[in-house]
Amino acid sequence: MNTQALDRRALGRTLTKLANASAVELAQRPLREPPASHARRIGITGAPGAGKSTLLGHLALQRACNGRLGVLAVDPSSPKSGGAILGDRVRMDELAGASELYIRSLGSRRTSDGLADNMSEMLDAMDDFGFAEVLLETVGVGQAEYAVRVQVDTLVLVLLPDSGDTVQAMKAGIMEMADIFVVNKADLPGAQKMATDIKRIAAISRQLQGAWIPPVLLASASQPESIETLSEAIDRHQAWLTADPRQQALREQRARYRLKRLLEIRAADVIARQDAAFFTAPLERQLELALELLVSKTFSL
Ligand SMILES: Nc1nc2c(ncn2[C@@H]2O[C@H](COP(=O)(O)OP(=O)(O)OP(=O)(O)O)[C@@H](O)[C@H]2O)c(=O)[nH]1
Ligand SMILES: [Mg+2]
């Protein structure tokens, strides 16, 4: 339990700085000490307009009693329409006064990849600020998904009834990545059929013994009990993770991904700084020099 009050301004500043940082700036930051505790990380992803923000808003209200709760939303609709999350903001801010809810909408100015990258640092910052849980909204079923997958413990994939989303998701391999499927806007026709289709696909791809079988849920903004059911499924998945050695594997995967990314960024930076003459040296010599530069303290300028 966190006893210190949340410093919203400091957190806001930190997140803004991280959101705007270039990859090289991020890689050049002093390496950070492991935090005292890790927030539960729950990712909500799905195609644009699937109703993620709306769902997340309701989910946040539902889960805000579980300790300091952060919501980070990559919400492209927010600058134009105010976005669903921002629409709910008044209600949420009221709640935030009493408990510890922090909501941050992030425009998608950057490419989705870049944003997913900075997201890793932003999530770390949430740990540093003592959050018990972070809900993260990301758009789309695409390249950035793997980056998101390794950053969160529980990944919820939001699909629409009858939209061809499933085919898209299968192509991107995200069906294997999701821990919970939600057929959202279940008030629209085709939801039940869609759920049946996904159940079949999900069951086929997870046949290992003891494996988590992703539940396929129907949800709708107008049905509060469907949000409760989703919230319970998230709790069940979190409990399963705690009891399962896979949690360790997930942390390890995250650590591997982080190191790989750090090395890639630093290597790209070292290479970018060399002039034409550098590349006339024999390749072995180039490699030697590059490795020297990579480990040299002068990197952190
Ligand atoms: N019929 C129906 N419409 C919904 C439901 N939930 C959300 N919507 C509507 O769907 C539209 C998109 O909702 P958002 O929550 O902004 O969707 P999103 O996935 O966050 O959208 P992006 O962030 O732009 O990708 C809005 O007009 C919502 O009012 C639902 O349960 N049923
Ligand atoms: Mg949204």
Tab-separated table of C-alpha atoms and ligand atoms in Angstrom:
chain	number	residue	atom	x	y	z
A	1	MET	CA	0.000	0.000	0.000
A	2	ASN	CA	1.264	3.427	-0.904
A	3	THR	CA	1.183	5.911	1.935
A	4	GLN	CA	2.663	8.909	0.156
A	5	ALA	CA	0.192	11.128	-1.684
A	6	LEU	CA	0.469	11.072	-5.445
A	7	ASP	CA	2.374	14.051	-6.820
A	8	ARG	CA	0.238	14.600	-9.921
A	9	ARG	CA	2.252	17.523	-11.226
A	10	ALA	CA	5.548	15.684	-10.980
A	11	LEU	CA	4.030	12.654	-12.672
A	12	GLY	CA	2.495	14.822	-15.396
A	13	ARG	CA	5.840	16.468	-16.070
A	14	THR	CA	7.650	13.142	-16.139
A	15	LEU	CA	5.178	11.604	-18.576
A	16	THR	CA	5.278	14.630	-20.871
A	17	LYS	CA	9.042	14.508	-20.942
A	18	LEU	CA	9.051	10.808	-21.714
A	19	ALA	CA	6.338	11.111	-24.357
A	20	ASN	CA	8.333	13.756	-26.195
A	21	ALA	CA	11.761	12.170	-25.859
A	22	SER	CA	13.540	10.778	-28.897
A	23	ALA	CA	14.705	7.181	-28.819
A	24	VAL	CA	18.290	8.331	-28.326
A	25	GLU	CA	17.325	10.648	-25.483
A	26	LEU	CA	15.555	7.744	-23.818
A	27	ALA	CA	18.546	5.474	-24.240
A	28	GLN	CA	20.838	8.137	-22.817
A	29	ARG	CA	18.947	8.523	-19.576
A	30	PRO	CA	20.746	7.270	-16.505
A	31	LEU	CA	19.819	3.643	-15.896
A	32	ARG	CA	17.094	3.403	-13.354
A	33	GLU	CA	17.000	1.504	-10.092
A	34	PRO	CA	14.385	-1.255	-9.866
A	35	PRO	CA	11.205	0.164	-8.318
A	36	ALA	CA	9.955	-0.821	-4.870
A	37	SER	CA	6.911	-2.460	-6.449
A	38	HIS	CA	5.436	-3.153	-9.850
A	39	ALA	CA	1.999	-2.029	-10.972
A	40	ARG	CA	-0.317	-4.613	-12.472
A	41	ARG	CA	-0.318	-3.754	-16.163
A	42	ILE	CA	-3.421	-4.296	-18.171
A	43	GLY	CA	-3.435	-3.521	-21.883
A	44	ILE	CA	-6.598	-2.838	-23.834
A	45	THR	CA	-6.077	-3.013	-27.553
A	46	GLY	CA	-8.173	-3.265	-30.682
A	47	ALA	CA	-9.046	-1.565	-33.936
A	48	PRO	CA	-9.852	2.162	-34.041
A	49	GLY	CA	-13.361	2.864	-32.853
A	50	ALA	CA	-13.827	-0.548	-31.213
A	51	GLY	CA	-14.969	1.220	-28.061
A	52	LYS	CA	-11.749	0.797	-26.100
A	53	SER	CA	-11.808	4.203	-24.394
A	54	THR	CA	-15.419	3.849	-23.380
A	55	LEU	CA	-14.775	0.382	-21.997
A	56	LEU	CA	-11.641	1.518	-20.245
A	57	GLY	CA	-13.455	4.442	-18.648
A	58	HIS	CA	-16.042	2.109	-17.137
A	59	LEU	CA	-13.386	-0.382	-16.160
A	60	ALA	CA	-11.391	2.319	-14.395
A	61	LEU	CA	-14.409	3.344	-12.346
A	62	GLN	CA	-14.899	-0.298	-11.460
A	63	ARG	CA	-11.299	-0.918	-10.468
A	64	ALA	CA	-10.339	2.371	-8.825
A	65	CYS	CA	-10.974	0.879	-5.404
A	66	ASN	CA	-8.042	-1.537	-5.824
A	67	GLY	CA	-5.408	1.067	-4.995
A	68	ARG	CA	-3.652	3.769	-6.992
A	69	LEU	CA	-4.883	3.382	-10.541
A	70	GLY	CA	-3.387	4.916	-13.653
A	71	VAL	CA	-4.959	5.121	-17.089
A	72	LEU	CA	-2.731	5.792	-20.065
A	73	ALA	CA	-4.629	6.091	-23.308
A	74	VAL	CA	-3.231	6.494	-26.746
A	75	ASP	CA	-6.380	8.119	-27.909
A	76	PRO	CA	-6.277	9.515	-31.424
A	77	SER	CA	-9.882	10.601	-31.242
A	78	SER	CA	-9.288	12.906	-28.286
A	79	PRO	CA	-7.866	15.969	-30.052
A	80	LYS	CA	-10.818	16.099	-32.433
A	81	SER	CA	-13.848	14.944	-30.547
A	82	GLY	CA	-12.713	15.165	-26.981
A	83	GLY	CA	-12.488	11.386	-26.988
A	84	ALA	CA	-14.518	8.981	-24.959
A	85	ILE	CA	-12.086	9.008	-22.077
A	86	LEU	CA	-12.091	12.765	-21.920
A	87	GLY	CA	-15.864	12.676	-22.085
A	88	ASP	CA	-15.864	10.619	-18.927
A	89	ARG	CA	-13.244	12.777	-17.377
A	90	VAL	CA	-15.457	14.910	-15.199
A	91	ARG	CA	-16.905	11.886	-13.519
A	92	MET	CA	-13.490	10.310	-13.220
A	93	ASP	CA	-11.874	13.409	-11.815
A	94	GLU	CA	-14.550	13.544	-9.155
A	95	LEU	CA	-13.644	10.049	-8.223
A	96	ALA	CA	-9.973	10.902	-8.438
A	97	GLY	CA	-10.438	13.505	-5.731
A	98	ALA	CA	-11.490	10.835	-3.278
A	99	SER	CA	-9.296	7.960	-4.352
A	100	GLU	CA	-6.159	7.835	-6.432
A	101	LEU	CA	-7.069	7.736	-10.070
A	102	TYR	CA	-4.796	9.308	-12.640
A	103	ILE	CA	-5.829	9.613	-16.264
A	104	ARG	CA	-3.600	10.622	-19.072
A	105	SER	CA	-4.603	10.827	-22.700
A	106	LEU	CA	-1.761	10.696	-25.167
A	107	GLY	CA	-2.275	11.934	-28.697
A	108	SER	CA	-0.864	9.717	-31.396
A	109	ARG	CA	1.388	12.341	-32.908
A	110	ARG	CA	4.134	9.860	-33.261
A	111	THR	CA	4.145	6.682	-35.226
A	112	SER	CA	2.520	3.890	-33.286
A	113	ASP	CA	5.891	2.188	-32.971
A	114	GLY	CA	7.540	5.203	-31.417
A	115	LEU	CA	4.741	5.606	-28.991
A	116	ALA	CA	4.829	1.975	-28.001
A	117	ASP	CA	8.522	2.398	-27.367
A	118	ASN	CA	8.139	5.411	-25.127
A	119	MET	CA	5.292	3.600	-23.472
A	120	SER	CA	7.768	1.238	-21.878
A	121	GLU	CA	9.425	4.158	-20.072
A	122	MET	CA	6.082	5.696	-19.168
A	123	LEU	CA	4.970	2.443	-17.604
A	124	ASP	CA	8.202	2.321	-15.624
A	125	ALA	CA	7.442	5.832	-14.389
A	126	MET	CA	4.058	4.601	-13.161
A	127	ASP	CA	5.914	1.985	-11.096
A	128	ASP	CA	8.193	4.677	-9.710
A	129	PHE	CA	5.142	6.729	-8.697
A	130	GLY	CA	3.754	3.804	-6.730
A	131	PHE	CA	0.781	2.779	-8.847
A	132	ALA	CA	-0.926	-0.477	-7.980
A	133	GLU	CA	-2.402	-0.845	-11.433
A	134	VAL	CA	-2.147	0.725	-14.868
A	135	LEU	CA	-4.701	0.394	-17.639
A	136	LEU	CA	-3.185	1.072	-21.019
A	137	GLU	CA	-5.139	1.742	-24.187
A	138	THR	CA	-3.375	1.253	-27.486
A	139	VAL	CA	-4.775	1.434	-30.946
A	140	GLY	CA	-4.749	-1.188	-33.476
A	141	VAL	CA	-3.714	-4.544	-34.468
A	142	GLY	CA	-0.377	-4.046	-36.070
A	143	GLN	CA	3.351	-3.858	-35.738
A	144	ALA	CA	3.323	-2.178	-32.378
A	145	GLU	CA	1.449	-5.070	-30.819
A	146	TYR	CA	4.445	-7.133	-29.844
A	147	ALA	CA	5.930	-4.159	-28.053
A	148	VAL	CA	2.671	-3.750	-26.163
A	149	ARG	CA	2.411	-7.467	-25.429
A	150	VAL	CA	5.683	-7.597	-23.584
A	151	GLN	CA	4.893	-4.448	-21.616
A	152	VAL	CA	1.663	-5.667	-20.049
A	153	ASP	CA	0.725	-8.662	-17.895
A	154	THR	CA	-2.820	-8.998	-19.135
A	155	LEU	CA	-3.757	-8.119	-22.706
A	156	VAL	CA	-7.422	-7.546	-23.530
A	157	LEU	CA	-8.309	-7.555	-27.216
A	158	VAL	CA	-11.454	-5.620	-28.051
A	159	LEU	CA	-13.257	-6.716	-31.205
A	160	LEU	CA	-16.420	-5.567	-32.879
A	161	PRO	CA	-19.250	-7.833	-33.921
A	162	ASP	CA	-19.160	-8.649	-37.588
A	163	SER	CA	-16.347	-6.356	-38.692
A	164	GLY	CA	-13.663	-8.544	-40.151
A	165	ASP	CA	-11.509	-7.683	-37.130
A	166	THR	CA	-10.896	-11.342	-36.394
A	167	VAL	CA	-9.293	-11.972	-39.743
A	168	GLN	CA	-7.106	-8.905	-39.268
A	169	ALA	CA	-6.163	-9.948	-35.763
A	170	MET	CA	-5.287	-13.446	-36.894
A	171	LYS	CA	-3.068	-12.066	-39.613
A	172	ALA	CA	-1.186	-9.931	-37.137
A	173	GLY	CA	-0.826	-12.937	-34.832
A	174	ILE	CA	-2.569	-11.095	-32.060
A	175	MET	CA	-5.023	-13.917	-31.432
A	176	GLU	CA	-2.170	-15.817	-29.780
A	177	MET	CA	-1.162	-12.780	-27.769
A	178	ALA	CA	-4.483	-11.868	-26.178
A	179	ASP	CA	-5.378	-13.114	-22.687
A	180	ILE	CA	-8.980	-11.977	-22.794
A	181	PHE	CA	-11.208	-11.377	-25.798
A	182	VAL	CA	-14.022	-8.895	-25.633
A	183	VAL	CA	-16.669	-8.693	-28.310
A	184	ASN	CA	-17.671	-5.131	-27.634
A	185	LYS	CA	-20.812	-3.217	-28.580
A	186	ALA	CA	-22.681	-6.432	-27.941
A	187	ASP	CA	-25.883	-4.446	-28.308
A	188	LEU	CA	-25.207	-4.589	-32.066
A	189	PRO	CA	-26.147	-7.636	-34.161
A	190	GLY	CA	-23.662	-10.467	-34.738
A	191	ALA	CA	-21.947	-10.363	-31.327
A	192	GLN	CA	-22.856	-13.910	-30.290
A	193	LYS	CA	-21.717	-15.427	-33.562
A	194	MET	CA	-18.470	-13.501	-33.387
A	195	ALA	CA	-17.876	-14.778	-29.834
A	196	THR	CA	-18.446	-18.368	-30.943
A	197	ASP	CA	-15.963	-17.978	-33.805
A	198	ILE	CA	-13.288	-16.541	-31.540
A	199	LYS	CA	-13.805	-19.250	-28.912
A	200	ARG	CA	-13.092	-21.879	-31.515
A	201	ILE	CA	-9.925	-20.178	-32.734
A	202	ALA	CA	-8.680	-19.374	-29.211
A	203	ALA	CA	-9.179	-22.945	-27.999
A	204	ILE	CA	-7.215	-24.365	-30.925
A	205	SER	CA	-4.230	-22.124	-30.395
A	206	ARG	CA	-3.866	-22.901	-26.655
A	207	GLN	CA	-3.645	-26.607	-26.165
A	208	LEU	CA	-0.731	-26.793	-23.777
A	209	GLN	CA	-1.583	-28.280	-20.414
A	210	GLY	CA	-2.118	-25.737	-17.687
A	211	ALA	CA	-2.255	-22.993	-20.282
A	212	TRP	CA	-4.563	-20.076	-19.740
A	213	ILE	CA	-7.655	-20.449	-21.891
A	214	PRO	CA	-8.599	-16.916	-22.890
A	215	PRO	CA	-12.207	-16.192	-22.017
A	216	VAL	CA	-14.355	-14.652	-24.731
A	217	LEU	CA	-16.694	-12.076	-23.231
A	218	LEU	CA	-19.480	-9.926	-24.571
A	219	ALA	CA	-19.501	-6.318	-23.410
A	220	SER	CA	-21.440	-3.194	-23.940
A	221	ALA	CA	-21.210	0.266	-22.444
A	222	SER	CA	-24.892	0.119	-21.565
A	223	GLN	CA	-24.543	-3.111	-19.560
A	224	PRO	CA	-22.620	-2.471	-16.339
A	225	GLU	CA	-22.629	-6.172	-15.445
A	226	SER	CA	-20.605	-6.913	-18.603
A	227	ILE	CA	-17.896	-4.550	-17.328
A	228	GLU	CA	-17.957	-6.322	-13.970
A	229	THR	CA	-17.491	-9.656	-15.727
A	230	LEU	CA	-14.526	-8.266	-17.635
A	231	SER	CA	-13.021	-6.887	-14.444
A	232	GLU	CA	-13.364	-10.305	-12.797
A	233	ALA	CA	-11.723	-11.999	-15.771
A	234	ILE	CA	-8.796	-9.605	-15.426
A	235	ASP	CA	-8.499	-10.503	-11.729
A	236	ARG	CA	-8.592	-14.191	-12.568
A	237	HIS	CA	-5.867	-13.782	-15.139
A	238	GLN	CA	-3.747	-11.792	-12.707
A	239	ALA	CA	-4.195	-14.492	-10.073
A	240	TRP	CA	-3.314	-17.174	-12.602
A	241	LEU	CA	-0.151	-15.289	-13.528
A	242	THR	CA	0.927	-15.012	-9.909
A	243	ALA	CA	0.544	-18.729	-9.430
A	244	ASP	CA	2.173	-19.594	-12.717
A	245	PRO	CA	5.864	-19.735	-13.518
A	246	ARG	CA	4.991	-17.900	-16.715
A	247	GLN	CA	5.013	-14.683	-14.716
A	248	GLN	CA	8.739	-15.144	-14.343
A	249	ALA	CA	9.024	-15.822	-18.065
A	250	LEU	CA	7.083	-12.661	-18.836
A	251	ARG	CA	9.381	-10.552	-16.679
A	252	GLU	CA	12.362	-12.162	-18.339
A	253	GLN	CA	10.903	-11.493	-21.790
A	254	ARG	CA	10.368	-7.885	-20.812
A	255	ALA	CA	13.966	-7.597	-19.600
A	256	ARG	CA	15.279	-9.150	-22.815
A	257	TYR	CA	13.178	-6.822	-24.920
A	258	ARG	CA	14.372	-3.821	-22.961
A	259	LEU	CA	18.049	-4.704	-23.324
A	260	LYS	CA	17.653	-5.465	-27.015
A	261	ARG	CA	15.967	-2.136	-27.618
A	262	LEU	CA	18.578	-0.231	-25.619
A	263	LEU	CA	21.369	-1.884	-27.572
A	264	GLU	CA	19.634	-1.259	-30.889
A	265	ILE	CA	19.121	2.424	-30.170
A	266	ARG	CA	22.661	2.916	-28.924
A	267	ALA	CA	24.117	0.982	-31.830
A	268	ALA	CA	22.083	3.024	-34.328
A	269	ASP	CA	23.315	6.203	-32.664
A	270	VAL	CA	26.972	5.140	-32.748
A	271	ILE	CA	26.656	4.216	-36.429
A	272	ALA	CA	24.902	7.476	-37.280
A	273	ARG	CA	27.771	9.481	-35.797
A	274	GLN	CA	30.490	7.994	-38.004
A	275	ASP	CA	31.730	9.736	-41.108
A	276	ALA	CA	32.472	8.202	-44.509
A	277	ALA	CA	36.120	7.475	-43.602
A	278	PHE	CA	35.022	5.149	-40.802
A	279	PHE	CA	33.376	2.817	-43.281
A	280	THR	CA	36.480	2.456	-45.404
A	281	ALA	CA	38.211	0.516	-42.610
A	282	PRO	CA	38.054	-3.293	-42.709
A	283	LEU	CA	34.750	-4.550	-41.327
A	284	GLU	CA	36.414	-6.210	-38.357
A	285	ARG	CA	38.026	-2.912	-37.387
A	286	GLN	CA	34.700	-1.092	-37.817
A	287	LEU	CA	33.096	-3.567	-35.466
A	288	GLU	CA	35.881	-3.213	-32.900
A	289	LEU	CA	35.627	0.571	-32.929
A	290	ALA	CA	31.837	0.553	-32.815
A	291	LEU	CA	31.842	-1.794	-29.817
A	292	GLU	CA	34.358	0.412	-28.047
A	293	LEU	CA	32.160	3.448	-28.625
A	294	LEU	CA	29.118	1.503	-27.506
A	295	VAL	CA	30.546	0.760	-24.085
A	296	SER	CA	32.414	4.027	-23.642
A	297	LYS	CA	31.128	6.302	-20.940
A	298	THR	CA	31.030	9.191	-23.414
A	299	PHE	CA	27.815	7.776	-24.770
A	300	SER	CA	25.730	9.449	-22.131
A	301	LEU	CA	26.195	13.000	-23.327
B	1	LIG	N1	-23.431	0.653	-29.832
B	1	LIG	C1	-22.394	0.867	-29.017
B	1	LIG	N2	-21.554	1.894	-29.243
B	1	LIG	C2	-20.504	2.075	-28.410
B	1	LIG	C3	-20.281	1.210	-27.289
B	1	LIG	N3	-19.159	1.636	-26.655
B	1	LIG	C4	-18.697	2.699	-27.348
B	1	LIG	N4	-19.500	2.977	-28.404
B	1	LIG	C5	-19.324	4.073	-29.369
B	1	LIG	O1	-18.280	3.758	-30.277
B	1	LIG	C6	-17.567	4.945	-30.645
B	1	LIG	C7	-16.083	4.772	-30.399
B	1	LIG	O2	-15.873	4.642	-29.021
B	1	LIG	P1	-14.444	4.839	-28.348
B	1	LIG	O3	-14.572	4.364	-26.954
B	1	LIG	O4	-13.919	6.199	-28.584
B	1	LIG	O5	-13.588	3.800	-29.200
B	1	LIG	P2	-12.006	3.603	-29.221
B	1	LIG	O6	-11.757	2.194	-29.557
B	1	LIG	O7	-11.400	4.137	-27.986
B	1	LIG	O8	-11.623	4.542	-30.433
B	1	LIG	P3	-10.141	5.033	-30.833
B	1	LIG	O9	-9.428	5.399	-29.568
B	1	LIG	O10	-10.404	6.166	-31.732
B	1	LIG	O11	-9.496	3.865	-31.528
B	1	LIG	C8	-18.186	6.077	-29.847
B	1	LIG	O12	-19.084	6.754	-30.671
B	1	LIG	C9	-18.906	5.376	-28.714
B	1	LIG	O13	-20.003	6.092	-28.255
B	1	LIG	C10	-21.206	0.142	-27.077
B	1	LIG	O14	-21.104	-0.646	-26.133
B	1	LIG	N5	-22.237	0.026	-27.967
B	2	MG	MG	-9.828	5.491	-27.705
